Amino acid sequence: MVEYKYLTGFGSHFSSEHPNYPNALPEGQNSPQKCAYGLYAEQLSGTAFTAPRTENSRSWFYRIRPSVVHKPFERVTFTNQLTINWNEQYPNPNQMRWNPFDLPLNGQIDFVEGLHTVCGAGDPKSRHGIAIHVYLCNSSMKDRAFYNSDGDFLIVPQEGGLDITTEFGKLFVAPNEICVLQQGMRFSVNVDGPSRGYILEVYDNHFKLPDLGPIGANGLANPRDFQTPVAWFEDRDVNGFQTISKYQGALFVAESNHSIFDVVAWHGNYVPYKYNLANFMVINSVSFDHCDPSIFTVLTCPSHRYGTAIADFVVFPPRWSVQENTFRPPYYHRNCMSEFMGLILGRYEAKEGGFLPGGASLHSMMTPHGPDHQCFEGASNAELVPQRVADDTQAFMFESSLSMAVTKWGEETCQKLDVNYYECWQKLEKHFKLSD
């Protein structure tokens, strides 16, 4: 049985070496003439060499073979629908809601083969944009690794845990946890049965913790709760081990005669990490009015415009609601941002009927949205006593300043789009009176 061990902290500089190989990490330098145990030194850069020290990120590996030992990459296609073609469908500004995406019941579909793009915007060649995918798989990756040359993956499991082997070590990510595998980090995913989840991919930058401002030094997602794996490696010869690269939106495969998970020691601040959403410290109103959802931001990928994100990852966790003289559910809204929502478990407070775990919704730029008829009437007439909200529920939102296009798979092929979604608002009636 695998024992998962972690280092804690967000943005920290870590050092880790396999306990059976002490002093595998060189002292006082990164690239000695000869590394201990006959290892190779290799750097993985997450930023330009000349990025400011406060933003500079990189890690050094000490591995049995350097990553360059592989045969040429060749184009590969799977039956999945991974794409960056945002023009394959005519634009659709309507509110969209998807029923739960189907888990594969037949055949052996691993994590990479089970990737499907729902929507996105931008271009990885110019390093600007995002994509939102779902993964639908039922089989572990065998003698196969994957890395993303285009950007970072923020993975949100919804059904089934993910046993992830990375070059840095092993992670286990269960539903109600998330993990981030940053650009270029090679990993393999093992599953125990049908598994489903969501992925937010960003091309521009890396995720960071949002600034706290007047909140102060503590709150929201605390740095100490983020976990990074400790060094783990295998020295295993494999005939035809596959390394798959997502490069400019296409998939390529290169073969080697060994497992690429052969890092005996490493140090740096460019690392994979996981986070348990149950540790999120909720900030909320204790007087009146409904706060903007930005107070629930876990991670953000900033744009070059101050205060505007390429993407925010936002959660709506269990909490108390105590506002006086206030309509407590989310208000009706038209947003200059795009809002993609998913549900990990439970029932979302603003739409308890049709928004289900494993499904999703998209409210595009300036498209109105808000509570359905039942939620509005109930909350408008409820006794405003302190009450718990979202117990046994975890909804989340990928919010972006980019106007996202839905793919053909998302709008047609998956056959999960709820064409009757608009009906949930049609019973909202006129309450206008000439006098109050």
CSV table of C-alpha atoms in Angstrom, one decimal:
chain,number,residue,atom,x,y,z
A,1,MET,CA,0.0,0.0,0.0
A,2,VAL,CA,1.4,3.4,-1.0
A,3,GLU,CA,2.1,5.8,1.9
A,4,TYR,CA,1.5,9.4,0.8
A,5,LYS,CA,3.8,12.0,2.5
A,6,TYR,CA,3.7,15.7,1.8
A,7,LEU,CA,5.5,18.9,2.4
A,8,THR,CA,3.3,21.9,3.3
A,9,GLY,CA,3.1,25.5,2.1
A,10,PHE,CA,2.2,27.4,-0.9
A,11,GLY,CA,5.0,29.0,-3.0
A,12,SER,CA,7.6,27.6,-0.7
A,13,HIS,CA,11.1,26.5,-1.7
A,14,PHE,CA,11.2,22.8,-0.9
A,15,SER,CA,14.0,20.1,-0.8
A,16,SER,CA,13.3,16.4,-0.9
A,17,GLU,CA,15.4,13.3,-1.4
A,18,HIS,CA,14.5,9.6,-1.2
A,19,PRO,CA,15.3,8.4,2.3
A,20,ASN,CA,17.4,5.5,1.0
A,21,TYR,CA,19.7,7.9,-0.9
A,22,PRO,CA,21.0,10.4,1.6
A,23,ASN,CA,23.0,13.4,0.2
A,24,ALA,CA,21.5,12.9,-3.3
A,25,LEU,CA,20.9,16.6,-3.2
A,26,PRO,CA,24.1,18.5,-3.9
A,27,GLU,CA,25.1,21.1,-1.2
A,28,GLY,CA,25.8,24.7,-2.2
A,29,GLN,CA,25.2,24.3,-5.9
A,30,ASN,CA,22.7,23.0,-8.5
A,31,SER,CA,24.9,21.4,-11.1
A,32,PRO,CA,28.1,19.7,-9.8
A,33,GLN,CA,30.6,18.2,-12.1
A,34,LYS,CA,29.5,14.8,-10.9
A,35,CYS,CA,26.2,14.2,-9.1
A,36,ALA,CA,26.0,11.7,-6.2
A,37,TYR,CA,25.0,8.1,-7.1
A,38,GLY,CA,25.7,8.9,-10.8
A,39,LEU,CA,22.6,11.0,-11.2
A,40,TYR,CA,21.9,13.6,-13.8
A,41,ALA,CA,21.0,17.2,-12.9
A,42,GLU,CA,18.1,18.8,-14.8
A,43,GLN,CA,16.2,22.0,-14.3
A,44,LEU,CA,12.5,22.5,-14.9
A,45,SER,CA,11.7,26.2,-15.4
A,46,GLY,CA,8.3,27.7,-14.6
A,47,THR,CA,9.2,31.2,-15.5
A,48,ALA,CA,11.7,33.0,-17.6
A,49,PHE,CA,15.2,33.0,-16.1
A,50,THR,CA,15.0,36.8,-15.7
A,51,ALA,CA,11.6,37.0,-14.0
A,52,PRO,CA,11.7,39.0,-10.7
A,53,ARG,CA,12.9,37.0,-7.8
A,54,THR,CA,9.5,37.2,-6.1
A,55,GLU,CA,7.9,35.6,-9.2
A,56,ASN,CA,10.7,33.3,-10.4
A,57,SER,CA,9.9,29.6,-10.2
A,58,ARG,CA,12.0,26.6,-11.1
A,59,SER,CA,13.0,23.2,-9.7
A,60,TRP,CA,16.1,21.0,-10.0
A,61,PHE,CA,15.8,17.3,-10.5
A,62,TYR,CA,18.5,14.7,-9.8
A,63,ARG,CA,17.4,11.7,-11.8
A,64,ILE,CA,18.7,8.4,-13.2
A,65,ARG,CA,18.4,9.5,-16.8
A,66,PRO,CA,17.7,13.0,-18.2
A,67,SER,CA,14.4,13.6,-19.8
A,68,VAL,CA,16.0,14.0,-23.3
A,69,VAL,CA,16.4,10.2,-23.5
A,70,HIS,CA,13.4,9.4,-25.7
A,71,LYS,CA,12.6,8.7,-29.4
A,72,PRO,CA,11.1,11.5,-31.6
A,73,PHE,CA,7.6,12.7,-30.8
A,74,GLU,CA,4.9,11.6,-33.2
A,75,ARG,CA,1.3,12.8,-33.6
A,76,VAL,CA,-1.3,10.7,-31.8
A,77,THR,CA,-5.0,10.9,-31.8
A,78,PHE,CA,-7.5,9.3,-29.4
A,79,THR,CA,-11.3,9.1,-29.6
A,80,ASN,CA,-11.6,11.9,-27.1
A,81,GLN,CA,-12.5,15.5,-28.0
A,82,LEU,CA,-9.5,17.6,-26.9
A,83,THR,CA,-9.4,20.8,-29.0
A,84,ILE,CA,-8.4,24.5,-29.2
A,85,ASN,CA,-10.7,25.1,-32.2
A,86,TRP,CA,-13.0,27.8,-30.7
A,87,ASN,CA,-14.6,28.5,-34.1
A,88,GLU,CA,-16.1,25.1,-34.8
A,89,GLN,CA,-19.5,26.2,-33.5
A,90,TYR,CA,-21.5,29.4,-34.1
A,91,PRO,CA,-21.5,31.6,-31.0
A,92,ASN,CA,-24.3,30.9,-28.5
A,93,PRO,CA,-25.0,33.5,-25.8
A,94,ASN,CA,-27.7,31.4,-24.1
A,95,GLN,CA,-27.6,30.1,-20.6
A,96,MET,CA,-26.3,26.6,-20.8
A,97,ARG,CA,-26.6,23.7,-18.3
A,98,TRP,CA,-25.3,20.2,-18.7
A,99,ASN,CA,-26.7,17.1,-17.1
A,100,PRO,CA,-24.0,14.8,-15.5
A,101,PHE,CA,-21.4,13.8,-18.1
A,102,ASP,CA,-21.4,10.1,-18.9
A,103,LEU,CA,-18.9,7.9,-17.2
A,104,PRO,CA,-17.4,5.3,-19.6
A,105,LEU,CA,-19.0,1.9,-19.1
A,106,ASN,CA,-17.3,-0.1,-21.9
A,107,GLY,CA,-13.6,-0.5,-22.9
A,108,GLN,CA,-10.6,0.8,-21.1
A,109,ILE,CA,-10.3,4.6,-21.1
A,110,ASP,CA,-7.5,6.2,-19.2
A,111,PHE,CA,-7.2,9.8,-18.0
A,112,VAL,CA,-5.6,11.1,-21.2
A,113,GLU,CA,-8.0,9.2,-23.5
A,114,GLY,CA,-10.9,10.5,-21.4
A,115,LEU,CA,-10.2,14.3,-21.8
A,116,HIS,CA,-12.9,16.3,-23.5
A,117,THR,CA,-12.9,20.0,-24.0
A,118,VAL,CA,-16.2,21.8,-23.1
A,119,CYS,CA,-15.3,25.4,-23.8
A,120,GLY,CA,-12.4,27.9,-23.9
A,121,ALA,CA,-10.8,31.0,-25.5
A,122,GLY,CA,-7.4,32.1,-26.6
A,123,ASP,CA,-4.4,30.4,-28.1
A,124,PRO,CA,-1.6,28.4,-26.4
A,125,LYS,CA,0.8,29.5,-29.1
A,126,SER,CA,0.6,33.1,-28.0
A,127,ARG,CA,0.3,32.0,-24.3
A,128,HIS,CA,-3.0,33.7,-23.7
A,129,GLY,CA,-6.3,32.0,-22.8
A,130,ILE,CA,-8.0,29.2,-21.0
A,131,ALA,CA,-9.7,25.9,-21.7
A,132,ILE,CA,-12.2,23.9,-19.6
A,133,HIS,CA,-12.2,20.2,-19.9
A,134,VAL,CA,-13.8,17.2,-18.2
A,135,TYR,CA,-12.1,13.9,-17.8
A,136,LEU,CA,-14.2,10.7,-18.0
A,137,CYS,CA,-12.2,7.6,-17.4
A,138,ASN,CA,-12.3,4.1,-16.0
A,139,SER,CA,-8.7,2.8,-16.3
A,140,SER,CA,-5.3,3.6,-15.0
A,141,MET,CA,-2.5,4.9,-17.2
A,142,LYS,CA,-0.1,1.9,-17.7
A,143,ASP,CA,3.5,2.6,-18.7
A,144,ARG,CA,2.3,6.0,-19.8
A,145,ALA,CA,3.0,9.6,-18.6
A,146,PHE,CA,1.5,12.9,-19.7
A,147,TYR,CA,2.5,16.5,-19.6
A,148,ASN,CA,1.0,19.8,-20.8
A,149,SER,CA,3.3,22.1,-22.8
A,150,ASP,CA,0.5,24.7,-23.1
A,151,GLY,CA,-0.3,25.6,-19.5
A,152,ASP,CA,-1.3,24.6,-16.0
A,153,PHE,CA,-4.0,22.1,-15.1
A,154,LEU,CA,-6.2,22.7,-12.1
A,155,ILE,CA,-8.0,19.3,-11.6
A,156,VAL,CA,-11.2,19.0,-9.6
A,157,PRO,CA,-12.2,15.3,-9.0
A,158,GLN,CA,-16.0,14.8,-8.7
A,159,GLU,CA,-16.3,11.0,-8.7
A,160,GLY,CA,-13.5,8.6,-7.8
A,161,GLY,CA,-10.1,9.5,-6.3
A,162,LEU,CA,-7.0,10.1,-8.4
A,163,ASP,CA,-3.7,8.4,-7.5
A,164,ILE,CA,-1.2,10.6,-9.3
A,165,THR,CA,2.4,9.8,-9.8
A,166,THR,CA,4.6,12.9,-10.7
A,167,GLU,CA,8.3,13.4,-11.2
A,168,PHE,CA,8.3,15.0,-7.7
A,169,GLY,CA,6.4,12.1,-5.9
A,170,LYS,CA,3.0,10.7,-5.4
A,171,LEU,CA,-0.3,12.5,-4.7
A,172,PHE,CA,-3.7,11.2,-3.8
A,173,VAL,CA,-6.5,13.6,-4.7
A,174,ALA,CA,-10.1,12.7,-3.5
A,175,PRO,CA,-13.4,14.4,-4.4
A,176,ASN,CA,-13.6,17.7,-2.5
A,177,GLU,CA,-9.8,18.1,-3.0
A,178,ILE,CA,-8.1,19.8,-5.9
A,179,CYS,CA,-4.6,19.6,-7.4
A,180,VAL,CA,-2.5,21.7,-9.7
A,181,LEU,CA,-0.1,20.2,-12.1
A,182,GLN,CA,1.9,23.1,-13.6
A,183,GLN,CA,3.2,23.5,-17.2
A,184,GLY,CA,5.7,20.8,-18.2
A,185,MET,CA,5.2,18.6,-15.1
A,186,ARG,CA,5.0,14.9,-16.1
A,187,PHE,CA,2.5,12.7,-14.4
A,188,SER,CA,0.5,9.5,-14.6
A,189,VAL,CA,-3.0,8.9,-13.2
A,190,ASN,CA,-4.3,5.7,-11.6
A,191,VAL,CA,-8.0,5.2,-10.9
A,192,ASP,CA,-10.0,2.6,-9.1
A,193,GLY,CA,-13.1,2.4,-11.2
A,194,PRO,CA,-15.1,5.0,-13.2
A,195,SER,CA,-13.8,8.5,-12.5
A,196,ARG,CA,-15.1,11.9,-13.4
A,197,GLY,CA,-13.9,15.5,-12.8
A,198,TYR,CA,-13.3,19.0,-14.2
A,199,ILE,CA,-10.1,20.7,-15.4
A,200,LEU,CA,-9.3,24.4,-15.7
A,201,GLU,CA,-6.4,25.0,-18.0
A,202,VAL,CA,-4.6,28.4,-18.1
A,203,TYR,CA,-2.1,29.4,-20.7
A,204,ASP,CA,-1.0,32.9,-19.5
A,205,ASN,CA,0.5,32.5,-16.0
A,206,HIS,CA,0.5,30.3,-12.9
A,207,PHE,CA,-2.1,30.2,-10.1
A,208,LYS,CA,-1.5,32.2,-7.0
A,209,LEU,CA,-3.3,32.9,-3.8
A,210,PRO,CA,-5.5,36.0,-4.0
A,211,ASP,CA,-4.5,39.1,-2.1
A,212,LEU,CA,-6.4,39.4,1.2
A,213,GLY,CA,-6.4,43.2,1.5
A,214,PRO,CA,-8.6,44.4,4.4
A,215,ILE,CA,-9.3,40.8,5.4
A,216,GLY,CA,-5.8,40.8,6.9
A,217,ALA,CA,-3.1,38.2,7.2
A,218,ASN,CA,-5.4,35.1,7.5
A,219,GLY,CA,-8.4,33.7,5.7
A,220,LEU,CA,-9.6,32.0,2.6
A,221,ALA,CA,-7.1,29.3,1.6
A,222,ASN,CA,-4.2,29.4,4.0
A,223,PRO,CA,-0.7,28.6,2.6
A,224,ARG,CA,0.0,26.0,5.2
A,225,ASP,CA,-2.8,23.8,3.9
A,226,PHE,CA,-1.3,23.2,0.5
A,227,GLN,CA,0.6,19.9,0.1
A,228,THR,CA,3.4,18.9,-2.2
A,229,PRO,CA,4.7,15.3,-2.5
A,230,VAL,CA,8.0,14.1,-1.3
A,231,ALA,CA,10.6,12.4,-3.6
A,232,TRP,CA,9.7,9.0,-4.9
A,233,PHE,CA,11.2,7.2,-7.8
A,234,GLU,CA,11.3,3.9,-9.7
A,235,ASP,CA,14.3,2.5,-11.6
A,236,ARG,CA,12.3,0.4,-14.0
A,237,ASP,CA,13.2,-0.7,-17.6
A,238,VAL,CA,10.1,-0.7,-19.8
A,239,ASN,CA,9.8,-1.6,-23.4
A,240,GLY,CA,7.9,1.2,-25.1
A,241,PHE,CA,7.1,3.5,-22.1
A,242,GLN,CA,5.0,6.4,-23.6
A,243,THR,CA,5.3,10.1,-22.7
A,244,ILE,CA,2.5,12.1,-24.2
A,245,SER,CA,2.8,15.8,-24.7
A,246,LYS,CA,-0.1,18.3,-25.2
A,247,TYR,CA,1.6,20.8,-27.5
A,248,GLN,CA,-0.3,23.7,-29.2
A,249,GLY,CA,-3.5,21.8,-28.5
A,250,ALA,CA,-2.4,18.6,-30.2
A,251,LEU,CA,-1.2,15.3,-28.6
A,252,PHE,CA,2.2,13.8,-29.4
A,253,VAL,CA,3.8,10.6,-28.0
A,254,ALA,CA,7.5,9.7,-27.6
A,255,GLU,CA,8.7,6.3,-26.4
A,256,SER,CA,11.6,5.4,-24.1
A,257,ASN,CA,12.9,2.2,-22.7
A,258,HIS,CA,12.5,3.2,-19.1
A,259,SER,CA,10.0,4.8,-16.7
A,260,ILE,CA,10.4,8.6,-16.6
A,261,PHE,CA,9.6,8.7,-12.9
A,262,ASP,CA,13.2,8.3,-11.9
A,263,VAL,CA,13.8,11.4,-9.9
A,264,VAL,CA,15.7,10.5,-6.7
A,265,ALA,CA,15.9,14.0,-5.3
A,266,TRP,CA,14.7,17.5,-6.1
A,267,HIS,CA,14.5,21.0,-4.8
A,268,GLY,CA,12.7,24.1,-5.9
A,269,ASN,CA,9.6,26.2,-5.8
A,270,TYR,CA,8.0,25.0,-9.1
A,271,VAL,CA,6.0,22.0,-7.8
A,272,PRO,CA,2.7,20.2,-8.0
A,273,TYR,CA,0.4,20.6,-5.1
A,274,LYS,CA,-3.0,19.6,-3.7
A,275,TYR,CA,-5.5,21.3,-1.4
A,276,ASN,CA,-8.5,20.1,0.6
A,277,LEU,CA,-11.5,22.4,0.0
A,278,ALA,CA,-12.8,21.6,3.5
A,279,ASN,CA,-9.9,23.7,4.8
A,280,PHE,CA,-11.2,26.9,3.1
A,281,MET,CA,-11.8,29.7,5.7
A,282,VAL,CA,-15.1,31.3,4.6
A,283,ILE,CA,-15.4,35.1,4.8
A,284,ASN,CA,-19.0,36.3,4.7
A,285,SER,CA,-21.4,39.1,5.7
A,286,VAL,CA,-22.7,39.1,9.3
A,287,SER,CA,-24.9,42.2,8.9
A,288,PHE,CA,-26.8,42.7,5.6
A,289,ASP,CA,-26.5,42.2,1.8
A,290,HIS,CA,-25.0,39.3,-0.2
A,291,CYS,CA,-21.3,39.6,-0.8
A,292,ASP,CA,-19.8,39.2,-4.3
A,293,PRO,CA,-18.6,35.6,-4.9
A,294,SER,CA,-15.0,36.9,-5.1
A,295,ILE,CA,-14.8,36.4,-1.4
A,296,PHE,CA,-14.8,32.6,-2.1
A,297,THR,CA,-11.7,32.7,-4.4
A,298,VAL,CA,-9.3,29.8,-3.6
A,299,LEU,CA,-6.8,30.4,-6.4
A,300,THR,CA,-6.4,33.1,-9.1
A,301,CYS,CA,-4.4,33.4,-12.4
A,302,PRO,CA,-3.9,37.1,-12.8
A,303,SER,CA,-4.0,39.0,-16.1
A,304,HIS,CA,-2.0,42.1,-17.0
A,305,ARG,CA,-5.0,44.2,-15.9
A,306,TYR,CA,-4.9,44.9,-12.2
A,307,GLY,CA,-7.8,43.2,-10.4
A,308,THR,CA,-8.9,41.2,-13.4
A,309,ALA,CA,-8.2,37.5,-13.7
A,310,ILE,CA,-7.6,35.2,-16.6
A,311,ALA,CA,-9.3,32.7,-14.4
A,312,ASP,CA,-10.4,32.4,-10.8
A,313,PHE,CA,-11.2,29.2,-9.0
A,314,VAL,CA,-14.1,29.9,-6.6
A,315,VAL,CA,-15.9,27.6,-4.2
A,316,PHE,CA,-19.2,27.8,-2.3
A,317,PRO,CA,-18.6,25.7,0.8
A,318,PRO,CA,-20.8,25.0,3.8
A,319,ARG,CA,-21.3,28.1,5.9
A,320,TRP,CA,-23.6,30.1,8.1
A,321,SER,CA,-26.0,32.7,6.6
A,322,VAL,CA,-27.1,35.4,9.1
A,323,GLN,CA,-27.8,38.5,7.0
A,324,GLU,CA,-30.7,40.7,8.1
A,325,ASN,CA,-33.3,42.1,5.7
A,326,THR,CA,-31.4,40.5,2.8
A,327,PHE,CA,-32.2,38.2,-0.1
A,328,ARG,CA,-29.6,35.6,0.9
A,329,PRO,CA,-29.1,33.4,-2.3
A,330,PRO,CA,-27.0,34.7,-5.2
A,331,TYR,CA,-28.6,37.8,-6.7
A,332,TYR,CA,-29.7,38.2,-10.4
A,333,HIS,CA,-26.7,39.2,-12.4
A,334,ARG,CA,-25.2,40.2,-15.7
A,335,ASN,CA,-21.4,39.8,-15.6
A,336,CYS,CA,-18.6,41.1,-17.7
A,337,MET,CA,-16.9,37.8,-16.8
A,338,SER,CA,-17.7,34.3,-18.0
A,339,GLU,CA,-18.9,31.9,-15.3
A,340,PHE,CA,-18.6,28.1,-15.6
A,341,MET,CA,-19.9,26.2,-12.6
A,342,GLY,CA,-19.6,22.6,-11.6
A,343,LEU,CA,-21.0,20.6,-8.7
A,344,ILE,CA,-18.8,18.1,-6.8
A,345,LEU,CA,-21.5,16.9,-4.3
A,346,GLY,CA,-24.8,17.9,-2.8
A,347,ARG,CA,-27.4,20.4,-4.0
A,348,TYR,CA,-26.6,24.0,-5.1
A,349,GLU,CA,-28.7,26.5,-3.1
A,350,ALA,CA,-29.8,28.6,-6.1
A,351,LYS,CA,-30.9,25.7,-8.3
A,352,GLU,CA,-31.6,22.6,-6.3
A,353,GLY,CA,-33.5,20.8,-9.1
A,354,GLY,CA,-31.6,20.5,-12.3
A,355,PHE,CA,-28.0,21.3,-11.4
A,356,LEU,CA,-26.5,17.9,-10.5
A,357,PRO,CA,-23.2,16.5,-9.3
A,358,GLY,CA,-21.0,15.8,-12.4
A,359,GLY,CA,-22.9,18.3,-14.5
A,360,ALA,CA,-22.1,21.9,-15.2
A,361,SER,CA,-23.4,25.3,-16.3
A,362,LEU,CA,-22.1,28.2,-18.3
A,363,HIS,CA,-23.3,31.8,-18.1
A,364,SER,CA,-21.5,33.7,-20.7
A,365,MET,CA,-20.5,37.4,-20.7
A,366,MET,CA,-23.5,39.7,-20.0
A,367,THR,CA,-26.0,36.8,-20.2
A,368,PRO,CA,-28.4,37.2,-17.3
A,369,HIS,CA,-28.7,34.5,-14.7
A,370,GLY,CA,-29.7,33.9,-11.1
A,371,PRO,CA,-31.9,31.9,-8.8
A,372,ASP,CA,-34.7,29.9,-10.3
A,373,HIS,CA,-38.4,30.5,-9.4
A,374,GLN,CA,-38.6,28.1,-6.5
A,375,CYS,CA,-35.4,29.5,-4.9
A,376,PHE,CA,-36.6,33.1,-5.3
A,377,GLU,CA,-40.0,32.6,-3.8
A,378,GLY,CA,-38.6,30.6,-1.0
A,379,ALA,CA,-35.9,33.0,0.0
A,380,SER,CA,-38.1,36.1,-0.4
A,381,ASN,CA,-40.6,34.8,2.1
A,382,ALA,CA,-38.3,32.8,4.5
A,383,GLU,CA,-37.9,33.8,8.1
A,384,LEU,CA,-34.5,35.3,8.4
A,385,VAL,CA,-33.0,33.3,11.2
A,386,PRO,CA,-29.4,32.1,11.3
A,387,GLN,CA,-29.2,29.1,9.1
A,388,ARG,CA,-26.6,26.7,7.6
A,389,VAL,CA,-26.1,26.9,3.9
A,390,ALA,CA,-24.6,24.2,1.6
A,391,ASP,CA,-24.1,21.5,4.2
A,392,ASP,CA,-22.9,18.3,2.5
A,393,THR,CA,-22.5,20.4,-0.7
A,394,GLN,CA,-19.6,21.7,-2.7
A,395,ALA,CA,-20.2,23.8,-5.8
A,396,PHE,CA,-17.4,25.7,-7.6
A,397,MET,CA,-16.9,28.2,-10.3
A,398,PHE,CA,-14.3,28.8,-13.0
A,399,GLU,CA,-14.6,32.5,-13.7
A,400,SER,CA,-12.7,34.2,-16.5
A,401,SER,CA,-12.3,37.6,-18.1
A,402,LEU,CA,-12.3,35.9,-21.5
A,403,SER,CA,-15.4,35.2,-23.6
A,404,MET,CA,-15.5,31.5,-23.9
A,405,ALA,CA,-16.7,29.5,-26.9
A,406,VAL,CA,-18.4,26.1,-26.5
A,407,THR,CA,-17.0,23.2,-28.5
A,408,LYS,CA,-18.9,20.9,-30.7
A,409,TRP,CA,-18.4,18.1,-28.2
A,410,GLY,CA,-19.8,20.4,-25.4
A,411,GLU,CA,-22.8,21.6,-27.4
A,412,GLU,CA,-23.7,18.5,-29.5
A,413,THR,CA,-21.6,15.4,-29.2
A,414,CYS,CA,-21.9,14.7,-25.5
A,415,GLN,CA,-25.7,15.0,-25.7
A,416,LYS,CA,-25.8,16.3,-22.2
A,417,LEU,CA,-26.9,19.9,-22.8
A,418,ASP,CA,-30.2,20.7,-21.2
A,419,VAL,CA,-32.2,22.5,-23.8
A,420,ASN,CA,-34.9,23.3,-21.3
A,421,TYR,CA,-32.7,25.1,-18.9
A,422,TYR,CA,-34.3,28.4,-19.7
A,423,GLU,CA,-37.6,27.2,-18.3
A,424,CYS,CA,-36.4,27.4,-14.7
A,425,TRP,CA,-36.8,31.2,-14.9
A,426,GLN,CA,-40.1,31.4,-16.8
A,427,LYS,CA,-42.3,31.1,-13.8
A,428,LEU,CA,-40.8,34.2,-12.2
A,429,GLU,CA,-43.9,36.5,-12.0
A,430,LYS,CA,-44.5,40.2,-11.8
A,431,HIS,CA,-44.9,41.4,-8.2
A,432,PHE,CA,-44.9,45.1,-9.1
A,433,LYS,CA,-47.5,47.1,-7.2
A,434,LEU,CA,-48.5,50.8,-7.7
A,435,SER,CA,-48.0,51.4,-3.9
A,436,ASP,CA,-46.0,49.5,-1.3
